[in-house]
């Protein structure tokens, strides 16, 4: 318990000490870009945009670490949650490109759960599918299967797919399959999903075929999902 408290304090102190200078760097970069824009050539403008992007990436990484450290650390409210309504709210939060179609294949159950955590699982999995999509006609299908004491949820897409050797890597913290200059990612979102699911007695995995898409699946016990 003492070690956990020390680690928690360390995470918050470091994140605070990193956030402050990053905000200053971001503000300075914006000021330079605005006041001296006419002095820059094309290469200069590209470099300033790159600087702003790096600051944003670091800020997102710090926030991701904070989110990961918070999961399971505090008692959270368990409540009856209609997953149909929850998924509608999640889809409304997403910035969905016009070429995307999201289908909900099955009627979803009502669960006793920590709503914000289940919401986070769906949000991260759906946004991940959108982020890595490489097809002009893109589709995501959400389905639910009854597996006795568990519900199994699947988020299937027709994206690039994942090579067999990389399927475990996607759930490791800070790991990304694409260079960050190609697809902006902190490598934390799927790690948070895995931590939430496993902390609540479920399991998570991915089935995929390169070039044809991926299906991320996770299970949740029917009885209750908490963080205790």
Coordinates of C-alpha atoms in Angstrom, one line a residue:
X1 CA 0.0 0.0 0.0
X2 CA 2.8 2.4 0.8
X3 CA 4.5 1.6 -2.5
X4 CA 1.3 2.2 -4.4
X5 CA 0.7 5.5 -2.6
X6 CA 4.3 6.6 -3.4
X7 CA 3.9 5.6 -7.1
X8 CA 0.6 7.5 -7.3
X9 CA 2.2 10.6 -5.8
X10 CA 5.1 10.2 -8.1
X11 CA 2.9 10.0 -11.2
X12 CA 0.9 13.1 -10.3
X13 CA 4.0 15.2 -9.4
X14 CA 5.9 14.3 -12.6
X15 CA 2.8 14.9 -14.7
X16 CA 2.3 18.3 -13.1
X17 CA 5.9 19.2 -13.6
X18 CA 5.8 18.2 -17.2
X19 CA 2.5 19.8 -18.0
X20 CA 3.6 23.3 -17.0
X21 CA 6.6 23.7 -19.3
X22 CA 4.7 22.0 -22.1
X23 CA 2.0 24.5 -21.9
X24 CA 4.6 27.3 -22.0
X25 CA 6.3 25.7 -25.0
X26 CA 3.0 25.4 -26.8
X27 CA 2.0 29.0 -26.1
X28 CA 5.4 30.2 -27.2
X29 CA 5.2 28.2 -30.4
X30 CA 1.7 29.6 -31.2
X31 CA 3.0 33.2 -30.5
X32 CA 6.0 32.8 -32.8
X33 CA 3.8 31.2 -35.5
X34 CA 1.3 34.0 -35.3
X35 CA 3.6 37.0 -35.0
X36 CA 6.4 35.9 -37.3
X37 CA 4.4 33.9 -39.9
X38 CA 5.3 36.3 -42.7
X39 CA 9.0 35.8 -41.9
X40 CA 8.9 32.0 -42.4
X41 CA 9.4 30.2 -45.7
X42 CA 7.5 26.9 -46.4
X43 CA 10.1 24.8 -44.5
X44 CA 9.9 27.2 -41.5
X45 CA 6.1 26.8 -41.3
X46 CA 6.4 23.0 -41.6
X47 CA 8.9 23.0 -38.7
X48 CA 6.6 25.1 -36.5
X49 CA 3.7 22.9 -37.2
X50 CA 5.9 19.9 -36.3
X51 CA 6.8 21.6 -33.0
X52 CA 3.2 22.2 -32.2
X53 CA 2.4 18.6 -33.0
X54 CA 5.1 17.2 -30.8
X55 CA 3.9 19.3 -27.9
X56 CA 0.3 18.1 -28.4
X57 CA 1.6 14.5 -28.6
X58 CA 3.5 14.8 -25.3
X59 CA 0.4 16.4 -23.6
X60 CA -1.7 13.5 -24.8
X61 CA 0.9 11.0 -23.6
X62 CA 0.9 12.5 -20.1
X63 CA -2.9 12.5 -19.9
X64 CA -2.9 8.9 -21.1
X65 CA -0.5 7.9 -18.3
X66 CA -2.7 9.7 -15.7
X67 CA -5.8 7.9 -17.0
X68 CA -4.0 4.5 -16.8
X69 CA -2.8 5.2 -13.3
X70 CA -6.3 6.2 -12.1
X71 CA -8.1 3.0 -13.3
X72 CA -9.0 0.9 -10.3
X73 CA -7.4 3.2 -7.7
X74 CA -10.7 4.6 -6.3
X75 CA -14.1 3.2 -5.5
X76 CA -16.5 4.1 -8.2
X77 CA -20.3 4.0 -8.4
X78 CA -21.9 0.8 -9.8
X79 CA -25.2 1.4 -11.5
X80 CA -27.7 -0.2 -13.9
X81 CA -26.6 0.8 -17.4
X82 CA -28.4 0.3 -20.7
X83 CA -25.6 -0.4 -23.1
X84 CA -27.8 0.6 -26.1
X85 CA -28.1 4.1 -24.7
X86 CA -24.4 4.1 -23.7
X87 CA -23.2 3.1 -27.1
X88 CA -25.4 5.8 -28.8
X89 CA -23.8 8.4 -26.5
X90 CA -20.3 7.1 -27.3
X91 CA -20.9 7.3 -31.1
X92 CA -22.1 10.9 -30.6
X93 CA -18.8 11.7 -29.0
X94 CA -16.8 10.4 -31.9
X95 CA -15.6 12.5 -34.9
X96 CA -16.8 10.0 -37.5
X97 CA -15.7 10.6 -41.2
X98 CA -18.4 10.8 -43.8
X99 CA -17.2 7.5 -45.4
X100 CA -17.8 5.5 -42.2
X101 CA -20.8 3.3 -41.4
X102 CA -21.2 2.0 -37.8
X103 CA -23.7 -0.8 -37.4
X104 CA -25.0 -2.2 -34.1
X105 CA -25.8 -5.8 -35.0
X106 CA -27.5 -6.9 -31.8
X107 CA -29.6 -5.5 -29.0
X108 CA -27.2 -4.9 -26.1
X109 CA -27.9 -5.9 -22.5
X110 CA -28.4 -3.8 -19.4
X111 CA -25.5 -4.3 -16.9
X112 CA -24.7 -3.4 -13.4
X113 CA -21.4 -1.7 -13.9
X114 CA -19.2 1.4 -13.5
X115 CA -20.7 3.2 -16.5
X116 CA -17.8 5.6 -17.2
X117 CA -15.3 2.6 -17.4
X118 CA -17.5 0.6 -19.8
X119 CA -18.0 3.8 -21.8
X120 CA -14.3 4.2 -21.9
X121 CA -13.8 0.7 -23.3
X122 CA -16.2 1.2 -26.2
X123 CA -15.0 4.7 -26.9
X124 CA -11.3 3.6 -27.1
X125 CA -12.0 0.6 -29.3
X126 CA -14.2 2.5 -31.7
X127 CA -11.9 5.5 -32.0
X128 CA -9.0 3.1 -32.5
X129 CA -10.9 1.5 -35.5
X130 CA -11.6 4.9 -37.0
X131 CA -8.0 6.1 -36.5
X132 CA -6.4 3.2 -38.4
X133 CA -8.9 2.8 -41.2
X134 CA -7.4 2.6 -44.6
X135 CA -10.5 1.9 -46.8
X136 CA -12.6 4.4 -48.7
X137 CA -15.8 2.5 -47.8
X138 CA -15.3 2.0 -44.1
X139 CA -17.5 0.0 -41.7
X140 CA -17.5 -1.0 -38.1
X141 CA -19.9 -3.5 -36.6
X142 CA -20.7 -3.9 -32.9
X143 CA -22.2 -7.2 -31.8
X144 CA -23.0 -9.0 -28.6
X145 CA -22.9 -12.7 -27.8
X146 CA -24.3 -14.6 -24.8
X147 CA -21.6 -16.9 -23.4
X148 CA -23.4 -18.1 -20.3
X149 CA -21.9 -16.3 -17.3
X150 CA -20.3 -13.7 -19.7
X151 CA -21.4 -11.3 -22.4
X152 CA -18.9 -11.2 -25.3
X153 CA -18.8 -7.9 -27.2
X154 CA -17.1 -7.6 -30.6
X155 CA -16.1 -4.5 -32.6
X156 CA -15.3 -5.6 -36.1
X157 CA -13.8 -3.3 -38.8
X158 CA -12.7 -3.7 -42.5
X159 CA -9.5 -1.9 -41.9
X160 CA -5.8 -2.9 -42.6
X161 CA -5.8 -5.8 -40.2
X162 CA -3.0 -6.8 -37.8
X163 CA -0.2 -9.3 -38.5
X164 CA -0.2 -12.3 -36.1
X165 CA 3.2 -11.4 -34.6
X166 CA 1.9 -7.9 -33.5
X167 CA -1.4 -8.9 -31.9
X168 CA -0.1 -9.0 -28.3
X169 CA 1.9 -5.8 -28.9
X170 CA -1.2 -3.7 -29.5
X171 CA -2.2 -4.1 -25.8
X172 CA 1.2 -3.1 -24.4
X173 CA 1.6 0.4 -23.1
X174 CA 3.3 2.9 -25.4
X175 CA 3.4 0.4 -28.3
X176 CA 2.0 1.5 -31.7
X177 CA 2.0 -0.4 -35.0
X178 CA 2.5 2.7 -37.2
X179 CA 5.1 5.4 -36.9
X180 CA 3.6 8.2 -34.8
X181 CA 4.2 10.7 -37.7
X182 CA 1.9 8.6 -39.8
X183 CA -0.9 7.9 -37.3
X184 CA -0.9 10.1 -34.1
X185 CA -1.2 7.8 -31.1
X186 CA 0.0 7.6 -27.5
X187 CA 0.0 3.8 -27.4
X188 CA -2.0 4.0 -24.1
X189 CA -5.7 3.7 -25.1
X190 CA -5.8 -0.1 -25.7
X191 CA -3.7 -0.7 -22.6
X192 CA -6.3 1.2 -20.6
X193 CA -9.1 -1.0 -22.2
X194 CA -7.2 -4.2 -21.3
X195 CA -6.7 -3.0 -17.7
X196 CA -10.4 -2.1 -17.2
X197 CA -11.6 -5.4 -18.7
X198 CA -9.3 -7.7 -16.8
X199 CA -9.7 -5.8 -13.6
X200 CA -13.4 -6.6 -13.8
X201 CA -13.0 -10.3 -14.4
X202 CA -13.2 -10.3 -18.2
X203 CA -10.8 -11.0 -21.0
X204 CA -9.8 -9.2 -24.2
X205 CA -8.2 -10.1 -27.5
X206 CA -8.1 -9.5 -31.2
X207 CA -8.7 -11.6 -34.3
X208 CA -7.5 -10.2 -37.6
X209 CA -6.5 -10.9 -41.2
X210 CA -4.1 -8.5 -42.9
X211 CA -5.8 -6.4 -45.5
X212 CA -9.3 -7.6 -44.5
X213 CA -9.9 -6.1 -41.0
X214 CA -9.8 -6.8 -37.3
X215 CA -12.3 -7.9 -34.6
X216 CA -11.5 -6.7 -31.1
X217 CA -13.5 -8.6 -28.5
X218 CA -13.9 -8.5 -24.8
X219 CA -16.0 -10.2 -22.2
X220 CA -17.9 -8.9 -19.2
X221 CA -19.4 -11.0 -16.4
X222 CA -23.2 -10.8 -16.4
X223 CA -23.5 -10.4 -12.6
X224 CA -21.5 -7.3 -11.9
X225 CA -18.5 -5.3 -13.0
X226 CA -16.8 -3.1 -10.4
X227 CA -13.3 -2.0 -9.7
X228 CA -13.0 -3.6 -6.3

